[in-house]
Amino acid sequence: MSLLGLLQYLAKLNLSYVIVKYFFYVPFGFWNDLVYSKVNIINVIRFINFGTLLFIGCMYLYMIYFIYGYRKPRFISYVPCVFLIVQFILYDPEIYRELYKIAMNMNFLNIGYDTFHSMYKSLYSLTKIYNFIMLIIPLVLLIIEFYHRKNLPIIRDYYFFNLVGLLCIIAFHMIMFSWAPAVLVSIYQRTTYLIYEQPKMIPSTIIYYIYPYLSVFCFTIMLFATLKYKSLKKVYNSEHHSKHKILKKNNFGIRALSHSLKNQLLAIQFESDILIDELKDNDELLETANTINNISRQTIERLNEMHKRIQSQSIILEPNCINDFISGVIEKLITGIPKGISLDYKLTNLNPRAFIDEEHIGECLSVMVKNAVEAIEANNEEAGMINISTEVINDWVIISISDNGVGMEKEIQGKIFEAFYTTKTGDNNWGIGLSYVKQIIDIHNGNVVVESSQHKGTTIKMMLPIIM
């Protein structure tokens, strides 16, 4: 936008054709057409200034929103853009002339032409510094954010390639439009006639000879950064594919074991059915046969449930608002909570986003709530209470599930994520739930932390990296 305006302005005043020829590759005939075109030159100046200020504003807001990410930017973040609007007004040639007339008519202020011109010159110097700061400070903050994003490789790479692209765009702008916005006119003192001035572009012509090659280089870097980011998703999916293989391999062993057990249990169940028919007249042995039959049936049902869970091998990580997601999961879980146990939740005021697989993370929450219920039922001293909360610490969203159940000793806490390890004696407890949770959170590049004291309850924290 600014480039088009600058080209028309230079042509209208028939200035710097050599620069335009080498930079824009404009044929002489087309240049003449621009020179004699019926375009209001004041509108052209407005067009240049608007394009320049729009670029600065867009770059500033893009970087601010990128830095804030999942958080809503504070109102004060928008205030600098107001001064861009003020600049557009003050650098309008007609407003400049009207302000000059007003200043000259206020005799008591004793403002002459030189004083007025000096004031505008000082304003011009200040706005140049201000606009430079508006581009540089968010860029510095973006670089700082880049160094802090160590928890999720794809996001760190995303920051890097955005930085590369932004640096090229800003460098391109600063070389060509470091002088803008500007009034681009001076006033003839007696008649207030506007005299159009040449833009204060970089005086060295060498810059303009190499500028086309520099612009192609910058464009190539930006294009590379864009394409590279798109390829990041493929690489990220490939990394998770290898993790899926590990998960699949582990689950294959579980399936093989469950299949073998199921065959044996079906044989036991079949034999117990025969015994039940044969021992109708012997109450004592009949009760034993029924017990064997019931245990084998319950175990088969449990194996079927476990098999159904591990059948889901596909893990699709997509950006998700954690609070919204957890609220939906809690609505489903709360209906299955036994009487005498309350389920409360407190979610952070922020609504952080993270890459998650909804089905698997939902299952992880279900497993942990079920474990909390069982821990509370094993501790009969007080009313049961389960609390689910979310918080944001540094670059992590932490989902905590707390209960006031029986708790665990320190020696046990290091073993609970091992497959088939359990402290429970029930027929339906196989020690697979928390092992599954650990594997799923690992695939999400997260971590699981346990805090527990015996007879005081347990808190399990799922840590997931925030997108931005």
GROMACS .gro file of N, CA, C and O in nm, residues 18-98:
model
  324
   18VAL      N    1   1.557   0.749  -1.146
   18VAL     CA    2   1.665   0.649  -1.148
   18VAL      C    3   1.642   0.544  -1.040
   18VAL      O    4   1.654   0.424  -1.062
   19ILE      N    5   1.603   0.591  -0.919
   19ILE     CA    6   1.575   0.499  -0.809
   19ILE      C    7   1.457   0.409  -0.843
   19ILE      O    8   1.460   0.287  -0.825
   20VAL      N    9   1.351   0.473  -0.895
   20VAL     CA   10   1.230   0.397  -0.928
   20VAL      C   11   1.258   0.296  -1.038
   20VAL      O   12   1.209   0.183  -1.034
   21LYS      N   13   1.340   0.335  -1.133
   21LYS     CA   14   1.372   0.246  -1.245
   21LYS      C   15   1.441   0.119  -1.194
   21LYS      O   16   1.406   0.008  -1.234
   22TYR      N   17   1.536   0.135  -1.105
   22TYR     CA   18   1.611   0.018  -1.057
   22TYR      C   19   1.535  -0.061  -0.951
   22TYR      O   20   1.550  -0.182  -0.940
   23PHE      N   21   1.455   0.012  -0.874
   23PHE     CA   22   1.384  -0.057  -0.766
   23PHE      C   23   1.256  -0.123  -0.815
   23PHE      O   24   1.229  -0.240  -0.788
   24PHE      N   25   1.175  -0.046  -0.890
   24PHE     CA   26   1.046  -0.097  -0.935
   24PHE      C   27   1.050  -0.155  -1.076
   24PHE      O   28   0.952  -0.215  -1.119
   25TYR      N   29   1.158  -0.134  -1.148
   25TYR     CA   30   1.167  -0.175  -1.288
   25TYR      C   31   1.052  -0.116  -1.371
   25TYR      O   32   0.986  -0.183  -1.449
   26VAL      N   33   1.028   0.015  -1.349
   26VAL     CA   34   0.916   0.082  -1.416
   26VAL      C   35   0.963   0.135  -1.552
   26VAL      O   36   1.058   0.213  -1.559
   27PRO      N   37   0.897   0.096  -1.660
   27PRO     CA   38   0.934   0.148  -1.793
   27PRO      C   39   0.908   0.298  -1.800
   27PRO      O   40   0.821   0.351  -1.731
   28PHE      N   41   0.983   0.366  -1.886
   28PHE     CA   42   0.971   0.512  -1.895
   28PHE      C   43   0.832   0.555  -1.940
   28PHE      O   44   0.778   0.656  -1.893
   29GLY      N   45   0.771   0.479  -2.030
   29GLY     CA   46   0.636   0.513  -2.078
   29GLY      C   47   0.533   0.508  -1.966
   29GLY      O   48   0.447   0.597  -1.953
   30PHE      N   49   0.541   0.406  -1.884
   30PHE     CA   50   0.448   0.392  -1.771
   30PHE      C   51   0.473   0.503  -1.669
   30PHE      O   52   0.380   0.555  -1.608
   31TRP      N   53   0.600   0.541  -1.654
   31TRP     CA   54   0.636   0.651  -1.564
   31TRP      C   55   0.568   0.780  -1.609
   31TRP      O   56   0.513   0.854  -1.526
   32ASN      N   57   0.570   0.806  -1.740
   32ASN     CA   58   0.504   0.927  -1.793
   32ASN      C   59   0.354   0.924  -1.767
   32ASN      O   60   0.293   1.028  -1.738
   33ASP      N   61   0.295   0.807  -1.780
   33ASP     CA   62   0.150   0.796  -1.752
   33ASP      C   63   0.120   0.832  -1.607
   33ASP      O   64   0.019   0.898  -1.578
   34LEU      N   65   0.208   0.788  -1.515
   34LEU     CA   66   0.189   0.823  -1.373
   34LEU      C   67   0.209   0.972  -1.349
   34LEU      O   68   0.138   1.034  -1.269
   35VAL      N   69   0.307   1.030  -1.419
   35VAL     CA   70   0.336   1.173  -1.403
   35VAL      C   71   0.215   1.256  -1.441
   35VAL      O   72   0.179   1.353  -1.372
   36TYR      N   73   0.146   1.221  -1.549
   36TYR     CA   74   0.035   1.301  -1.600
   36TYR      C   75  -0.102   1.250  -1.554
   36TYR      O   76  -0.205   1.299  -1.601
   37SER      N   77  -0.104   1.156  -1.464
   37SER     CA   78  -0.232   1.104  -1.415
   37SER      C   79  -0.301   1.210  -1.329
   37SER      O   80  -0.236   1.289  -1.261
   38LYS      N   81  -0.435   1.209  -1.335
   38LYS     CA   82  -0.514   1.309  -1.261
   38LYS      C   83  -0.546   1.255  -1.121
   38LYS      O   84  -0.657   1.216  -1.091
   39VAL      N   85  -0.445   1.257  -1.038
   39VAL     CA   86  -0.459   1.208  -0.901
   39VAL      C   87  -0.429   1.321  -0.806
   39VAL      O   88  -0.333   1.396  -0.824
   40ASN      N   89  -0.513   1.338  -0.703
   40ASN     CA   90  -0.492   1.441  -0.602
   40ASN      C   91  -0.371   1.403  -0.518
   40ASN      O   92  -0.371   1.301  -0.448
   41ILE      N   93  -0.266   1.483  -0.524
   41ILE     CA   94  -0.140   1.448  -0.459
   41ILE      C   95  -0.153   1.446  -0.306
   41ILE      O   96  -0.083   1.371  -0.236
   42ILE      N   97  -0.245   1.526  -0.251
   42ILE     CA   98  -0.267   1.524  -0.106
   42ILE      C   99  -0.324   1.389  -0.063
   42ILE      O  100  -0.285   1.333   0.040
   43ASN      N  101  -0.414   1.334  -0.147
   43ASN     CA  102  -0.467   1.201  -0.117
   43ASN      C  103  -0.358   1.094  -0.127
   43ASN      O  104  -0.362   0.995  -0.053
   44VAL      N  105  -0.263   1.117  -0.217
   44VAL     CA  106  -0.151   1.022  -0.229
   44VAL      C  107  -0.067   1.022  -0.101
   44VAL      O  108  -0.027   0.917  -0.050
   45ILE      N  109  -0.043   1.143  -0.045
   45ILE     CA  110   0.033   1.154   0.081
   45ILE      C  111  -0.043   1.083   0.193
   45ILE      O  112   0.015   1.011   0.274
   46ARG      N  113  -0.175   1.103   0.196
   46ARG     CA  114  -0.257   1.035   0.297
   46ARG      C  115  -0.247   0.883   0.281
   46ARG      O  116  -0.243   0.809   0.379
   47PHE      N  117  -0.245   0.840   0.156
   47PHE     CA  118  -0.237   0.697   0.125
   47PHE      C  119  -0.106   0.638   0.177
   47PHE      O  120  -0.104   0.529   0.237
   48ILE      N  121   0.004   0.710   0.156
   48ILE     CA  122   0.137   0.665   0.203
   48ILE      C  123   0.137   0.656   0.356
   48ILE      O  124   0.178   0.556   0.415
   49ASN      N  125   0.089   0.764   0.420
   49ASN     CA  126   0.090   0.768   0.567
   49ASN      C  127   0.000   0.661   0.627
   49ASN      O  128   0.037   0.595   0.725
   50PHE      N  129  -0.116   0.643   0.568
   50PHE     CA  130  -0.210   0.542   0.619
   50PHE      C  131  -0.149   0.402   0.606
   50PHE      O  132  -0.157   0.321   0.699
   51GLY      N  133  -0.088   0.374   0.490
   51GLY     CA  134  -0.027   0.243   0.469
   51GLY      C  135   0.086   0.216   0.567
   51GLY      O  136   0.099   0.106   0.622
   52THR      N  137   0.168   0.319   0.592
   52THR     CA  138   0.281   0.303   0.686
   52THR      C  139   0.233   0.279   0.828
   52THR      O  140   0.280   0.188   0.897
   53LEU      N  141   0.137   0.362   0.873
   53LEU     CA  142   0.084   0.347   1.009
   53LEU      C  143   0.006   0.217   1.025
   53LEU      O  144   0.009   0.155   1.132
   54LEU      N  145  -0.063   0.176   0.919
   54LEU     CA  146  -0.136   0.048   0.924
   54LEU      C  147  -0.038  -0.068   0.940
   54LEU      O  148  -0.063  -0.162   1.016
   55PHE      N  149   0.075  -0.060   0.870
   55PHE     CA  150   0.178  -0.164   0.883
   55PHE      C  151   0.230  -0.171   1.026
   55PHE      O  152   0.240  -0.279   1.085
   56ILE      N  153   0.265  -0.054   1.082
   56ILE     CA  154   0.318  -0.051   1.219
   56ILE      C  155   0.216  -0.106   1.318
   56ILE      O  156   0.248  -0.187   1.405
   57GLY      N  157   0.090  -0.063   1.302
   57GLY     CA  158  -0.017  -0.110   1.392
   57GLY      C  159  -0.040  -0.259   1.381
   57GLY      O  160  -0.055  -0.329   1.482
   58CYS      N  161  -0.043  -0.310   1.256
   58CYS     CA  162  -0.067  -0.454   1.236
   58CYS      C  163   0.048  -0.538   1.292
   58CYS      O  164   0.024  -0.642   1.355
   59MET      N  165   0.172  -0.495   1.269
   59MET     CA  166   0.287  -0.568   1.322
   59MET      C  167   0.285  -0.568   1.475
   59MET      O  168   0.310  -0.670   1.540
   60TYR      N  169   0.252  -0.451   1.533
   60TYR     CA  170   0.248  -0.440   1.679
   60TYR      C  171   0.141  -0.533   1.737
   60TYR      O  172   0.168  -0.610   1.830
   61LEU      N  173   0.020  -0.525   1.682
   61LEU     CA  174  -0.090  -0.607   1.735
   61LEU      C  175  -0.065  -0.756   1.713
   61LEU      O  176  -0.098  -0.839   1.800
   62TYR      N  177  -0.007  -0.790   1.599
   62TYR     CA  178   0.024  -0.932   1.573
   62TYR      C  179   0.119  -0.987   1.679
   62TYR      O  180   0.096  -1.095   1.735
   63MET      N  181   0.225  -0.910   1.707
   63MET     CA  182   0.323  -0.957   1.804
   63MET      C  183   0.265  -0.960   1.946
   63MET      O  184   0.292  -1.051   2.024
   64ILE      N  185   0.181  -0.859   1.979
   64ILE     CA  186   0.119  -0.856   2.112
   64ILE      C  187   0.027  -0.976   2.130
   64ILE      O  188   0.031  -1.046   2.232
   65TYR      N  189  -0.057  -1.004   2.030
   65TYR     CA  190  -0.148  -1.119   2.040
   65TYR      C  191  -0.071  -1.249   2.043
   65TYR      O  192  -0.109  -1.345   2.109
   66PHE      N  193   0.039  -1.255   1.970
   66PHE     CA  194   0.121  -1.375   1.968
   66PHE      C  195   0.184  -1.400   2.105
   66PHE      O  196   0.191  -1.513   2.153
   67ILE      N  197   0.227  -1.291   2.170
   67ILE     CA  198   0.289  -1.301   2.302
   67ILE      C  199   0.186  -1.343   2.407
   67ILE      O  200   0.210  -1.431   2.489
   68TYR      N  201   0.067  -1.279   2.402
   68TYR     CA  202  -0.035  -1.311   2.502
   68TYR      C  203  -0.093  -1.450   2.481
   68TYR      O  204  -0.129  -1.518   2.576
   69GLY      N  205  -0.103  -1.492   2.354
   69GLY     CA  206  -0.151  -1.627   2.324
   69GLY      C  207  -0.291  -1.650   2.376
   69GLY      O  208  -0.387  -1.588   2.330
   70TYR      N  209  -0.306  -1.743   2.475
   70TYR     CA  210  -0.436  -1.780   2.528
   70TYR      C  211  -0.494  -1.672   2.619
   70TYR      O  212  -0.611  -1.676   2.656
   71ARG      N  213  -0.413  -1.574   2.662
   71ARG     CA  214  -0.460  -1.470   2.753
   71ARG      C  215  -0.511  -1.352   2.672
   71ARG      O  216  -0.457  -1.317   2.568
   72LYS      N  217  -0.614  -1.288   2.722
   72LYS     CA  218  -0.667  -1.170   2.656
   72LYS      C  219  -0.575  -1.052   2.685
   72LYS      O  220  -0.545  -1.022   2.801
   73PRO      N  221  -0.528  -0.981   2.582
   73PRO     CA  222  -0.438  -0.867   2.606
   73PRO      C  223  -0.505  -0.761   2.694
   73PRO      O  224  -0.625  -0.738   2.685
   74ARG      N  225  -0.426  -0.699   2.779
   74ARG     CA  226  -0.478  -0.593   2.864
   74ARG      C  227  -0.514  -0.471   2.780
   74ARG      O  228  -0.458  -0.449   2.673
   75PHE      N  229  -0.608  -0.393   2.832
   75PHE     CA  230  -0.655  -0.275   2.758
   75PHE      C  231  -0.541  -0.180   2.726
   75PHE      O  232  -0.536  -0.120   2.619
   76ILE      N  233  -0.446  -0.168   2.820
   76ILE     CA  234  -0.334  -0.075   2.799
   76ILE      C  235  -0.249  -0.114   2.678
   76ILE      O  236  -0.178  -0.031   2.621
   77SER      N  237  -0.257  -0.241   2.637
   77SER     CA  238  -0.180  -0.287   2.520
   77SER      C  239  -0.227  -0.219   2.392
   77SER      O  240  -0.150  -0.208   2.296
   78TYR      N  241  -0.353  -0.174   2.389
   78TYR     CA  242  -0.407  -0.111   2.268
   78TYR      C  243  -0.380   0.039   2.262
   78TYR      O  244  -0.394   0.100   2.157
   79VAL      N  245  -0.343   0.098   2.377
   79VAL     CA  246  -0.324   0.243   2.384
   79VAL      C  247  -0.223   0.296   2.282
   79VAL      O  248  -0.248   0.399   2.219
   80PRO      N  249  -0.107   0.230   2.262
   80PRO     CA  250  -0.012   0.283   2.163
   80PRO      C  251  -0.071   0.302   2.023
   80PRO      O  252  -0.025   0.391   1.949
   81CYS      N  253  -0.173   0.224   1.988
   81CYS     CA  254  -0.233   0.237   1.855
   81CYS      C  255  -0.310   0.369   1.841
   81CYS      O  256  -0.328   0.419   1.730
   82VAL      N  257  -0.356   0.424   1.954
   82VAL     CA  258  -0.427   0.553   1.950
   82VAL      C  259  -0.334   0.662   1.897
   82VAL      O  260  -0.376   0.748   1.818
   83PHE      N  261  -0.209   0.657   1.937
   83PHE     CA  262  -0.113   0.759   1.892
   83PHE      C  263  -0.081   0.745   1.743
   83PHE      O  264  -0.038   0.842   1.679
   84LEU      N  265  -0.102   0.627   1.687
   84LEU     CA  266  -0.087   0.612   1.542
   84LEU      C  267  -0.197   0.688   1.469
   84LEU      O  268  -0.174   0.750   1.365
   85ILE      N  269  -0.318   0.684   1.525
   85ILE     CA  270  -0.430   0.760   1.467
   85ILE      C  271  -0.403   0.909   1.477
   85ILE      O  272  -0.429   0.985   1.383
   86VAL      N  273  -0.349   0.951   1.591
   86VAL     CA  274  -0.313   1.093   1.610
   86VAL      C  275  -0.210   1.136   1.506
   86VAL      O  276  -0.220   1.245   1.448
   87GLN      N  277  -0.113   1.050   1.480
   87GLN     CA  278  -0.011   1.081   1.379
   87GLN      C  279  -0.074   1.100   1.241
   87GLN      O  280  -0.038   1.192   1.166
   88PHE      N  281  -0.168   1.011   1.206
   88PHE     CA  282  -0.233   1.021   1.074
   88PHE      C  283  -0.302   1.156   1.059
   88PHE      O  284  -0.301   1.218   0.951
   89ILE      N  285  -0.363   1.203   1.169
   89ILE     CA  286  -0.433   1.332   1.165
   89ILE      C  287  -0.332   1.447   1.155
   89ILE      O  288  -0.346   1.538   1.072
   90LEU      N  289  -0.228   1.444   1.239
   90LEU     CA  290  -0.133   1.556   1.243
   90LEU      C  291  -0.049   1.566   1.115
   90LEU      O  292  -0.006   1.676   1.079
   91TYR      N  293  -0.027   1.454   1.046
   91TYR     CA  294   0.055   1.456   0.925
   91TYR      C  295  -0.028   1.471   0.798
   91TYR      O  296   0.024   1.455   0.688
   92ASP      N  297  -0.155   1.502   0.813
   92ASP     CA  298  -0.238   1.532   0.697
   92ASP      C  299  -0.203   1.673   0.647
   92ASP      O  300  -0.205   1.768   0.727
   93PRO      N  301  -0.169   1.690   0.520
   93PRO     CA  302  -0.126   1.822   0.470
   93PRO      C  303  -0.229   1.933   0.494
   93PRO      O  304  -0.192   2.046   0.529
   94GLU      N  305  -0.358   1.903   0.476
   94GLU     CA  306  -0.461   2.007   0.495
   94GLU      C  307  -0.472   2.046   0.641
   94GLU      O  308  -0.487   2.164   0.675
   95ILE      N  309  -0.463   1.949   0.731
   95ILE     CA  310  -0.469   1.979   0.875
   95ILE      C  311  -0.344   2.057   0.915
   95ILE      O  312  -0.351   2.150   0.997
   96TYR      N  313  -0.232   2.019   0.857
   96TYR     CA  314  -0.106   2.091   0.882
   96TYR      C  315  -0.122   2.239   0.845
   96TYR      O  316  -0.081   2.328   0.920
   97ARG      N  317  -0.184   2.265   0.730
   97ARG     CA  318  -0.204   2.404   0.686
   97ARG      C  319  -0.302   2.478   0.778
   97ARG      O  320  -0.277   2.594   0.814
   98GLU      N  321  -0.410   2.409   0.818
   98GLU     CA  322  -0.508   2.473   0.906
   98GLU      C  323  -0.448   2.504   1.043
   98GLU      O  324  -0.476   2.610   1.101
   0.00000   0.00000   0.00000
